[in-house]
Amino acid sequence: MLKIGVLASGKGTNLQAIIDAIRRKEVPAEIGIVLSDNPDAYALERVKKAGIRALYLPAGRFKTYLEERIEKNYINVLKKEGVELVCLAGFMRVLKRDLLNAFAGRIINIHPALLPSFPGLESWKQALNYGVKFTGATVHFVEEGIDSGPIILQAVVPTKPDDTPETLHRRIQEKEHIIYPLAIKLIAENRLRIEGRRVNIEGSGLNICCE
Ligand code: GRF
C-alpha cells in the first residue's frame, strides 16, 4: 500500500475523490495524513468524517508560500507518518526547495487547465477570458516553478458559448476527480516511467477521453 499525504487549503473535493476511490479499492493506497494551512478548510471536515488523521499547520507570515521553519514542520510530520507520496489538492502555497528535496519526484499536483496553458490562479477564468474552445485538467509532478513539472495525465473539457466561470470550473472538477485518483493508482502500481519531461505509462487499460 502506497502511503500518501494530502495537502489541502480549500473545499477538498479532490481529496474526497481520492478518499472515495481508495474506499472503492480502485487505488492501492492509504492516506496517512492530511495537512492544511487553513483552519476553516472544508477539507478538514471531510477528513474528520472519514476518520483520517488531519492537522492544521499555520503557514506563517507569507501569503503565497510557507515560512522556512514551517516548511520543516510539514516535512517532519509527513516523514514521521511514513508518507511516500505527497498529493497537493488545492493547496494554495508554492513549495520551496526543502520540501521538494525531501520528497524529490514524489510530489504531485492537480491543476484546472491543460498545462502549460493557464498556470497560476483561477485558470478556468483565464481560459474563458482567452476564449479557448478546449481546456481541462492536468495532474503533474511538482518541481520548482509554478505548475511546471512533468505531466502525468490530462483530461480535456470543451468550453461552451454560455459558460460562466462557475459552470466551466464545475465541469473541469468532474474530470479532476477522475484523473487525480487514477494518477495516484498509476504511481502506486509503479507504472510511471519518467524520461526527461515525458512521463510514460506502462501497460494498457487507460481510457481517458474528453466527453
Ligand atoms: C482544483 O480546481 C485544483 O485543480 C486546484 O485547486 C482546486 C481545488 O479544489 N489546484 P478542491 O479543494 O479539491 O475542491
Short mmCIF file of C-alpha atoms and ligand atoms in Angstrom, two decimals:
data_model
loop_
_atom_site.label_atom_id
_atom_site.label_comp_id
_atom_site.label_asym_id
_atom_site.label_seq_id
_atom_site.Cartn_x
_atom_site.Cartn_y
_atom_site.Cartn_z
CA MET A 1 0.00 0.00 0.00
CA LEU A 2 1.36 3.36 -1.00
CA LYS A 3 1.10 5.78 1.89
CA ILE A 4 0.08 9.24 0.78
CA GLY A 5 -0.11 12.61 2.48
CA VAL A 6 -2.56 15.18 1.15
CA LEU A 7 -2.09 18.95 1.47
CA ALA A 8 -5.31 20.94 1.02
CA SER A 9 -6.39 24.52 1.69
CA GLY A 10 -9.97 24.61 0.50
CA LYS A 11 -13.13 22.69 -0.11
CA GLY A 12 -11.36 19.41 -0.71
CA THR A 13 -13.43 17.84 -3.47
CA ASN A 14 -10.31 16.26 -4.93
CA LEU A 15 -9.39 14.93 -1.52
CA GLN A 16 -12.88 13.44 -1.34
CA ALA A 17 -12.45 11.82 -4.75
CA ILE A 18 -9.21 10.24 -3.54
CA ILE A 19 -10.83 9.03 -0.30
CA ASP A 20 -13.73 7.52 -2.26
CA ALA A 21 -11.53 5.82 -4.86
CA ILE A 22 -9.41 4.26 -2.11
CA ARG A 23 -12.57 3.08 -0.35
CA ARG A 24 -13.83 1.50 -3.56
CA LYS A 25 -10.45 -0.26 -3.71
CA GLU A 26 -9.66 1.32 -7.08
CA VAL A 27 -6.42 2.80 -5.75
CA PRO A 28 -3.98 0.65 -3.76
CA ALA A 29 -3.03 3.42 -1.37
CA GLU A 30 -3.86 4.74 2.07
CA ILE A 31 -3.99 8.31 3.31
CA GLY A 32 -1.55 8.64 6.23
CA ILE A 33 -2.31 12.25 6.99
CA VAL A 34 -3.97 15.38 5.61
CA LEU A 35 -2.36 18.74 6.32
CA SER A 36 -3.95 22.13 5.86
CA ASP A 37 -2.70 25.70 6.18
CA ASN A 38 -6.31 26.87 6.59
CA PRO A 39 -8.17 26.10 9.83
CA ASP A 40 -11.52 26.64 8.06
CA ALA A 41 -10.81 24.37 5.12
CA TYR A 42 -13.81 22.14 4.46
CA ALA A 43 -11.21 19.53 3.51
CA LEU A 44 -10.55 19.11 7.25
CA GLU A 45 -14.24 18.36 7.87
CA ARG A 46 -14.24 15.71 5.18
CA VAL A 47 -11.25 14.01 6.75
CA LYS A 48 -12.81 14.03 10.19
CA LYS A 49 -15.90 12.34 8.76
CA ALA A 50 -13.71 9.74 7.06
CA GLY A 51 -11.73 9.03 10.25
CA ILE A 52 -8.40 10.03 8.71
CA ARG A 53 -5.69 11.83 10.66
CA ALA A 54 -5.55 15.56 9.89
CA LEU A 55 -3.62 18.55 11.14
CA TYR A 56 -3.91 22.26 10.69
CA LEU A 57 -0.40 23.68 10.39
CA PRO A 58 -0.36 27.52 10.20
CA ALA A 59 1.66 28.76 7.24
CA GLY A 60 3.37 31.72 8.89
CA ARG A 61 3.65 35.29 7.77
CA PHE A 62 3.79 34.87 3.97
CA LYS A 63 0.74 34.67 1.75
CA THR A 64 1.93 32.53 -1.12
CA TYR A 65 4.46 30.18 0.44
CA LEU A 66 5.36 28.54 3.74
CA GLU A 67 7.86 30.08 6.11
CA GLU A 68 11.07 28.05 6.14
CA ARG A 69 10.69 26.79 9.71
CA ILE A 70 7.10 25.88 8.96
CA GLU A 71 8.03 24.02 5.83
CA LYS A 72 10.39 21.97 8.03
CA ASN A 73 7.40 21.22 10.22
CA TYR A 74 5.44 19.94 7.22
CA ILE A 75 8.39 17.75 6.24
CA ASN A 76 8.75 16.32 9.76
CA VAL A 77 5.09 15.47 10.07
CA LEU A 78 4.95 13.85 6.62
CA LYS A 79 8.14 11.85 7.24
CA LYS A 80 7.04 10.77 10.70
CA GLU A 81 3.82 9.49 9.20
CA GLY A 82 5.81 7.45 6.66
CA VAL A 83 4.35 9.31 3.69
CA GLU A 84 5.76 8.13 0.35
CA LEU A 85 3.79 10.38 -1.99
CA VAL A 86 2.61 13.93 -1.31
CA CYS A 87 -0.56 14.98 -3.16
CA LEU A 88 -1.39 18.67 -3.40
CA ALA A 89 -5.14 19.05 -3.64
CA GLY A 90 -5.96 22.73 -3.81
CA PHE A 91 -3.01 23.65 -1.58
CA MET A 92 -2.60 27.39 -2.04
CA ARG A 93 1.13 27.70 -1.29
CA VAL A 94 4.13 27.36 -3.56
CA LEU A 95 6.52 24.71 -2.19
CA LYS A 96 10.14 25.64 -1.66
CA ARG A 97 13.33 23.67 -2.08
CA ASP A 98 13.42 21.92 1.33
CA LEU A 99 10.08 20.22 0.87
CA LEU A 100 10.75 19.48 -2.80
CA ASN A 101 14.08 17.87 -1.93
CA ALA A 102 12.65 15.92 0.99
CA PHE A 103 10.18 14.25 -1.41
CA ALA A 104 12.08 14.50 -4.69
CA GLY A 105 9.94 13.17 -7.54
CA ARG A 106 7.27 12.20 -5.02
CA ILE A 107 5.01 15.27 -5.04
CA ILE A 108 2.11 15.65 -7.45
CA ASN A 109 -0.49 18.35 -8.08
CA ILE A 110 -3.80 18.77 -9.86
CA HIS A 111 -4.27 21.89 -11.97
CA PRO A 112 -7.54 23.11 -13.52
CA ALA A 113 -6.26 23.71 -17.08
CA LEU A 114 -4.37 21.96 -19.85
CA LEU A 115 -0.83 22.91 -18.87
CA PRO A 116 1.32 24.61 -19.99
CA SER A 117 -1.66 26.87 -20.77
CA PHE A 118 -3.00 28.96 -17.93
CA PRO A 119 -0.73 28.23 -14.96
CA GLY A 120 -1.40 30.08 -11.70
CA LEU A 121 -4.68 31.04 -10.14
CA GLU A 122 -8.27 30.66 -11.39
CA SER A 123 -7.22 29.01 -14.62
CA TRP A 124 -10.81 28.35 -15.65
CA LYS A 125 -11.37 32.14 -15.71
CA GLN A 126 -8.16 32.65 -17.65
CA ALA A 127 -9.32 30.05 -20.20
CA LEU A 128 -12.74 31.63 -20.54
CA ASN A 129 -11.32 35.13 -20.93
CA TYR A 130 -8.86 33.92 -23.54
CA GLY A 131 -11.67 32.30 -25.50
CA VAL A 132 -10.22 28.80 -25.88
CA LYS A 133 -12.52 26.09 -27.24
CA PHE A 134 -10.97 23.42 -25.04
CA THR A 135 -9.46 23.47 -21.61
CA GLY A 136 -9.25 20.75 -18.97
CA ALA A 137 -7.31 19.36 -16.06
CA THR A 138 -3.72 18.23 -15.57
CA VAL A 139 -2.01 16.04 -12.98
CA HIS A 140 1.71 16.73 -12.89
CA PHE A 141 4.82 16.23 -10.82
CA VAL A 142 5.79 19.26 -8.76
CA GLU A 143 9.13 20.93 -9.21
CA GLU A 144 10.42 24.45 -8.65
CA GLY A 145 8.38 26.81 -10.79
CA ILE A 146 4.64 27.31 -10.90
CA ASP A 147 2.64 24.38 -12.33
CA SER A 148 5.61 23.40 -14.44
CA GLY A 149 6.59 19.79 -13.69
CA PRO A 150 6.31 16.73 -15.99
CA ILE A 151 2.72 15.91 -16.94
CA ILE A 152 1.22 12.60 -15.82
CA LEU A 153 -2.37 12.78 -17.06
CA GLN A 154 -4.64 15.32 -18.72
CA ALA A 155 -8.35 15.41 -19.48
CA VAL A 156 -9.99 17.71 -21.98
CA VAL A 157 -13.09 19.81 -21.30
CA PRO A 158 -14.73 21.72 -24.18
CA THR A 159 -15.89 25.23 -23.36
CA LYS A 160 -19.47 26.24 -24.17
CA PRO A 161 -20.68 29.60 -25.50
CA ASP A 162 -22.84 30.20 -22.43
CA ASP A 163 -20.23 29.08 -19.89
CA THR A 164 -19.70 31.12 -16.74
CA PRO A 165 -16.54 30.65 -14.67
CA GLU A 166 -18.62 28.52 -12.29
CA THR A 167 -20.11 26.17 -14.91
CA LEU A 168 -16.74 25.66 -16.57
CA HIS A 169 -14.94 25.05 -13.28
CA ARG A 170 -17.62 22.54 -12.29
CA ARG A 171 -17.06 20.50 -15.47
CA ILE A 172 -13.28 20.72 -15.05
CA GLN A 173 -13.60 19.46 -11.49
CA GLU A 174 -15.61 16.43 -12.67
CA LYS A 175 -12.58 15.46 -14.75
CA GLU A 176 -10.17 16.25 -11.92
CA HIS A 177 -12.00 13.78 -9.73
CA ILE A 178 -11.35 11.06 -12.31
CA ILE A 179 -7.74 11.73 -13.25
CA TYR A 180 -6.32 12.53 -9.81
CA PRO A 181 -7.15 9.18 -8.21
CA LEU A 182 -6.11 7.50 -11.46
CA ALA A 183 -2.68 9.15 -11.36
CA ILE A 184 -2.20 8.00 -7.76
CA LYS A 185 -3.19 4.48 -8.79
CA LEU A 186 -0.55 4.53 -11.57
CA ILE A 187 2.12 5.62 -9.10
CA ALA A 188 1.01 3.06 -6.51
CA GLU A 189 1.28 0.38 -9.20
CA ASN A 190 4.70 1.69 -10.20
CA ARG A 191 3.58 2.17 -13.78
CA LEU A 192 5.15 5.56 -14.50
CA ARG A 193 8.49 5.92 -16.26
CA ILE A 194 9.92 9.42 -16.41
CA GLU A 195 12.22 10.31 -19.29
CA GLY A 196 13.15 13.98 -19.06
CA ARG A 197 9.86 15.83 -19.29
CA ARG A 198 7.93 12.86 -20.60
CA VAL A 199 6.05 10.55 -18.31
CA ASN A 200 5.37 7.22 -19.99
CA ILE A 201 2.67 4.94 -18.65
CA GLU A 202 3.29 1.20 -18.67
CA GLY A 203 0.54 -1.21 -19.57
CA SER A 204 -2.84 -0.52 -21.05
CA GLY A 205 -6.33 -0.12 -19.65
CA LEU A 206 -6.32 3.66 -19.72
CA ASN A 207 -9.22 5.31 -21.41
CA ILE A 208 -9.43 8.98 -20.66
CA CYS A 209 -11.38 11.00 -23.07
CA CYS A 210 -12.90 14.42 -23.39
CA GLU A 211 -16.65 13.90 -23.17
C1 GRF B 1 -8.91 22.41 -8.05
O1 GRF B 1 -9.59 23.03 -9.10
C2 GRF B 1 -7.48 22.13 -8.37
O2 GRF B 1 -7.27 21.92 -9.73
C3 GRF B 1 -6.77 23.38 -7.93
O3 GRF B 1 -7.47 23.81 -6.78
C4 GRF B 1 -8.79 23.32 -6.83
C5 GRF B 1 -9.04 22.58 -5.56
O4 GRF B 1 -10.37 22.15 -5.46
N1 GRF B 1 -5.36 23.12 -7.69
P1 GRF B 1 -10.82 21.21 -4.28
O5 GRF B 1 -10.45 21.89 -2.97
O6 GRF B 1 -10.16 19.88 -4.43
O7 GRF B 1 -12.31 21.12 -4.45
#
